[in-house]
Short mmCIF file of C-alpha atoms in Angstrom, two decimals:
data_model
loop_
_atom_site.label_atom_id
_atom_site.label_comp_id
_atom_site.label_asym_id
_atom_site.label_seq_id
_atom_site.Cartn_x
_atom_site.Cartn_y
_atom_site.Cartn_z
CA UNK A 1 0.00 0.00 0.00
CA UNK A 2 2.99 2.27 1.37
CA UNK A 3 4.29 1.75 -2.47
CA UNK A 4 0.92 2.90 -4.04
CA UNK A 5 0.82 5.93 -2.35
CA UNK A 6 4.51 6.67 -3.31
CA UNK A 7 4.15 5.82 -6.72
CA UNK A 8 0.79 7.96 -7.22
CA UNK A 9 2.15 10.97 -6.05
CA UNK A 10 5.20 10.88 -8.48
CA UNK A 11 2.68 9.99 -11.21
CA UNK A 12 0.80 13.67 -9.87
CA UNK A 13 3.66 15.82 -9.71
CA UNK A 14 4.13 14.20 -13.65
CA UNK A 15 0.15 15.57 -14.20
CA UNK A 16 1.34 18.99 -12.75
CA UNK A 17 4.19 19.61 -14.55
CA UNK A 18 2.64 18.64 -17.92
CA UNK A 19 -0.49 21.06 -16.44
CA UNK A 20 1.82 23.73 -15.38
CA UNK A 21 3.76 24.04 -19.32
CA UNK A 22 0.17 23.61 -21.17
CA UNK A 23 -1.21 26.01 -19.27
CA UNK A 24 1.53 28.65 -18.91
CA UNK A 25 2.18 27.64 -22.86
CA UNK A 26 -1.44 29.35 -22.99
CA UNK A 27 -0.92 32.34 -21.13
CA UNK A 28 2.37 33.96 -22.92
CA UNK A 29 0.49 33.05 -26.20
CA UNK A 30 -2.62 34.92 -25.04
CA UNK A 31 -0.73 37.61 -23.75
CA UNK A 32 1.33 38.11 -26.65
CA UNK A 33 -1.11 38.14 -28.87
CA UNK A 34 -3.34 40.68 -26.78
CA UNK A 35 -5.76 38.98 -24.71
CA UNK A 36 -5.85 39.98 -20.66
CA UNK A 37 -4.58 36.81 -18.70
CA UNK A 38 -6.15 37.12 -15.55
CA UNK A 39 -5.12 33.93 -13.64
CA UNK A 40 -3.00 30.90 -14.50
CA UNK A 41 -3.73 27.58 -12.07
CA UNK A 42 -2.87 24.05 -11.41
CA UNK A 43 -4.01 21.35 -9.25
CA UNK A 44 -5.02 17.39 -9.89
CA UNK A 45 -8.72 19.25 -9.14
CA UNK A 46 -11.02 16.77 -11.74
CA UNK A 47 -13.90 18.53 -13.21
CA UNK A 48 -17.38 17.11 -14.81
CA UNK A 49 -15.66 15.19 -17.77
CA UNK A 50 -12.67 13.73 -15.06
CA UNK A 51 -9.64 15.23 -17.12
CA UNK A 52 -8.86 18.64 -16.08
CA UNK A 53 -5.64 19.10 -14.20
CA UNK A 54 -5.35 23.34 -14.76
CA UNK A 55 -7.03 26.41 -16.58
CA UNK A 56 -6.00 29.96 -17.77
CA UNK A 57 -8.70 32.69 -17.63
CA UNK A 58 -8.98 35.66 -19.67
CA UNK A 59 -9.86 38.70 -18.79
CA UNK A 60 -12.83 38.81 -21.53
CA UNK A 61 -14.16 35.46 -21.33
CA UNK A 62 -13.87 32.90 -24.42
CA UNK A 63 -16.86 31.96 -24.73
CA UNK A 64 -18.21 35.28 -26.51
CA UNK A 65 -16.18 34.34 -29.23
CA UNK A 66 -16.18 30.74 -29.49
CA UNK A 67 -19.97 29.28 -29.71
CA UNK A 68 -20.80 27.84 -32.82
CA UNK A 69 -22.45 30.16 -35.56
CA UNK A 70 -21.08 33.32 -33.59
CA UNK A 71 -19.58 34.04 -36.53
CA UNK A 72 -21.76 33.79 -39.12
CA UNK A 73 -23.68 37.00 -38.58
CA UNK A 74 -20.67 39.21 -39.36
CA UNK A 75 -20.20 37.57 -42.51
CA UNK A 76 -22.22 40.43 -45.01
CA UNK A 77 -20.44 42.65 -42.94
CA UNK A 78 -17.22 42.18 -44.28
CA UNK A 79 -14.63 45.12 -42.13
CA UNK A 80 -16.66 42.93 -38.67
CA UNK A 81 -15.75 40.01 -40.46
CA UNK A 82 -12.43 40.52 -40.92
CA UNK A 83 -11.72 42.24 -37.97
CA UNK A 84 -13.38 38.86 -35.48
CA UNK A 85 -10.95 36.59 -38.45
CA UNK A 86 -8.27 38.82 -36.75
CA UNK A 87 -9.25 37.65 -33.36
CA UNK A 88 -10.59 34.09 -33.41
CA UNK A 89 -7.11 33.28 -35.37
CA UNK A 90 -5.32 34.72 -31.63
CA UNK A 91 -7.54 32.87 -29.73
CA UNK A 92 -7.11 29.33 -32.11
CA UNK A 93 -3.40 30.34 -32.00
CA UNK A 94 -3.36 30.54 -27.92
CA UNK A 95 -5.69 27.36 -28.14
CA UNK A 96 -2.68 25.48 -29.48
CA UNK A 97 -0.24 26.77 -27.49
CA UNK A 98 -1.22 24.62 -24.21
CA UNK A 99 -0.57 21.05 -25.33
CA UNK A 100 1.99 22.53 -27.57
CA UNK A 101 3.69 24.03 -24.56
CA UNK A 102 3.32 20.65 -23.05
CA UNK A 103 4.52 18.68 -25.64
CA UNK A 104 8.00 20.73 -26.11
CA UNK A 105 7.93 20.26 -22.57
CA UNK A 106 8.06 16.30 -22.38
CA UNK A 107 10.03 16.26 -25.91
CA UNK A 108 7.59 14.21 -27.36
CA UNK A 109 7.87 13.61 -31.30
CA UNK A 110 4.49 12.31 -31.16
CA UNK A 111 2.11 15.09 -33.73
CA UNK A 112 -0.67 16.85 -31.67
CA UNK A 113 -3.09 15.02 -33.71
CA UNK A 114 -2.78 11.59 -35.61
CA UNK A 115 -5.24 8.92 -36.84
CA UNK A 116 -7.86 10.66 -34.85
CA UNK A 117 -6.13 10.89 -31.49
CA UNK A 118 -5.34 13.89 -29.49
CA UNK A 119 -2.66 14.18 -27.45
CA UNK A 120 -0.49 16.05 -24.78
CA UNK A 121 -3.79 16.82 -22.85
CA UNK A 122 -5.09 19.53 -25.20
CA UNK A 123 -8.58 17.11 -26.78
CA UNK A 124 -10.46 19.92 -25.51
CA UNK A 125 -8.55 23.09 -26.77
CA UNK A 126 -8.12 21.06 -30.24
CA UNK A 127 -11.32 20.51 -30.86
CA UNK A 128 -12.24 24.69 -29.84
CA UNK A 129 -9.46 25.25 -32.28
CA UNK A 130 -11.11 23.56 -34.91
CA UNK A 131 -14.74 24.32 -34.13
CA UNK A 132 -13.66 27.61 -34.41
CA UNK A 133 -11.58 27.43 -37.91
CA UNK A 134 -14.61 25.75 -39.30
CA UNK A 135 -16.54 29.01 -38.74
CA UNK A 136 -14.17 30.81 -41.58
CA UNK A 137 -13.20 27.77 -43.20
CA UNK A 138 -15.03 25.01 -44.48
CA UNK A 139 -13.45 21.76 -43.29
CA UNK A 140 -10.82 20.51 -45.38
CA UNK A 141 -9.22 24.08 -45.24
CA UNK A 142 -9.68 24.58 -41.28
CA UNK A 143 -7.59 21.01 -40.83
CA UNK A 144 -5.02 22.74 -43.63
CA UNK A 145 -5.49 26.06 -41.27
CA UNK A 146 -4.85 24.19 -37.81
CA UNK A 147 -2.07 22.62 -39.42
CA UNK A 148 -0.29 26.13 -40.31
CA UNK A 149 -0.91 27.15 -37.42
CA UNK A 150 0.47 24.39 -35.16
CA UNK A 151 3.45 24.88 -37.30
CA UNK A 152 3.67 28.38 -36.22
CA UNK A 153 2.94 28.22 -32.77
CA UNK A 154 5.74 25.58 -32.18
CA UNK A 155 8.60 28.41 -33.97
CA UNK A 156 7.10 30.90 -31.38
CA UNK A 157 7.73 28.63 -28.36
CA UNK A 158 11.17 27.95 -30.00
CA UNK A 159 12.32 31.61 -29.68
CA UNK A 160 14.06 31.94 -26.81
CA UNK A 161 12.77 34.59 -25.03
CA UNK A 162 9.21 32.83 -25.28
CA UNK A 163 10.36 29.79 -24.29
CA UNK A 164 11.95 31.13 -20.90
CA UNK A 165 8.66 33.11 -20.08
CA UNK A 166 6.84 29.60 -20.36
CA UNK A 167 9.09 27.90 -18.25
CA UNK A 168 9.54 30.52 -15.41
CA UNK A 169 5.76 30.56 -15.42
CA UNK A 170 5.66 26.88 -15.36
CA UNK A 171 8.12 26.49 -12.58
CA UNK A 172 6.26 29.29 -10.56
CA UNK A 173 3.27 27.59 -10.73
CA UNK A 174 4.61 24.23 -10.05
CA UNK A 175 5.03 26.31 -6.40
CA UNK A 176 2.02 28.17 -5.75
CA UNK A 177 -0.41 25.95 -7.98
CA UNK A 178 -2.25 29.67 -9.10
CA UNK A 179 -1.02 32.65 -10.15
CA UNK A 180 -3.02 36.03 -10.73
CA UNK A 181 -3.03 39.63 -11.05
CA UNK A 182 0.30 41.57 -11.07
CA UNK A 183 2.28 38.89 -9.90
CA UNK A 184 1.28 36.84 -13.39
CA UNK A 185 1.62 40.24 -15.12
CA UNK A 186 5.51 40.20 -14.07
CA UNK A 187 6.26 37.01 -16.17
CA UNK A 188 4.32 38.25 -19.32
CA UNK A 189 4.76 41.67 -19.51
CA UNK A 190 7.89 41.56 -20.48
CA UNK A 191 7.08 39.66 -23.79
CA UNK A 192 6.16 41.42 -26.70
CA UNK A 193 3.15 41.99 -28.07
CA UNK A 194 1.15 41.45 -31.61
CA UNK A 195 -2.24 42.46 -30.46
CA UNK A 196 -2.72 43.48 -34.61
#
């Protein structure tokens, strides 16, 4: 039983970590591209569908911009149109960033999607991503789209200065489990940002 308990707790501290990266992974990408990060967490806390280890929240919640059809209405109104593109490609590109985060993290070659599988923990923000591609794209383009874009995302987390705000975040949170306010703003505002 002793041995249970022991190897448990190294398999939660393994949850965390991975946690900590996707979700810190989340916030600089937010942040840089102009979204508010209010608070960053982690804890083995299990919610409804039994999976979720951490969460970022933005200052503006997500969900304005993410139900299906939102879209749609702006599209004879072609500046609105363009202009909520603009911003549901920052929120698909932050989207990514978590499990991407996590992935560079564990150096796994494994793709974030393959033969139907998602994986590095990011099922959920995947499937956003591409719910929300498919609102501009039909759906052979928003897979080409999500593919571009996971492309891109993992060159941003390969610049350097990126890279150390996701792990100082990471390893922050790894010792408070949440982080808001102007103590997150410290790590990100630093990083520069493309709120175009």
């Amino acid at each position: 039983m002793h041995k249970n308990r022991i190897k448990r707790r190294i398999i939660d501290e393994k949850i965390l970590k991975r946690a900590a990266y996707h979700e810190a992974g989340h916030a600089v990408v937010w942040h840089i591209n102009g979204f508010g990060v209010d608070e960053v967490s982690i804890g083995y806390a299990v919610d409804v569908k039994g999976e979720r280890a951490g969460g970022c929240h933005l200052i503006e919640p997500m969900i304005h911009y993410s139900y299906p059809g939102c879209y749609k209405k702006f599209k004879k109104q072609k500046k609105s149109f363009e202009r909520y593109k603009k911003r549901a490609d920052r929120l698909i590109d932050g989207l990514l960033a978590g499990p991407l985060a996590e992935k560079k993290m564990s150096k796994s070659r494994t793709p974030l999607y393959s033969n139907g599988v998602v994986a590095h923990g990011g099922k959920d923000d995947f499937i956003e991503a591409v719910c929300l591609a498919k609102e501009f794209y039909n759906e052979v383009q928003a897979g080409l789209y999500i593919n571009l874009t996971e492309v891109n995302i993992i060159k941003l987390l390969r610049r350097k200065n990126i890279w150390r705000a996701v792990t100082m975040l990471a390893e922050e949170l790894l010792k408070k489990r949440t982080i808001a306010g102007d103590e997150l703003r410290k790590y990100l505002d630093d990083l520069p940002e493309n709120s175009g």
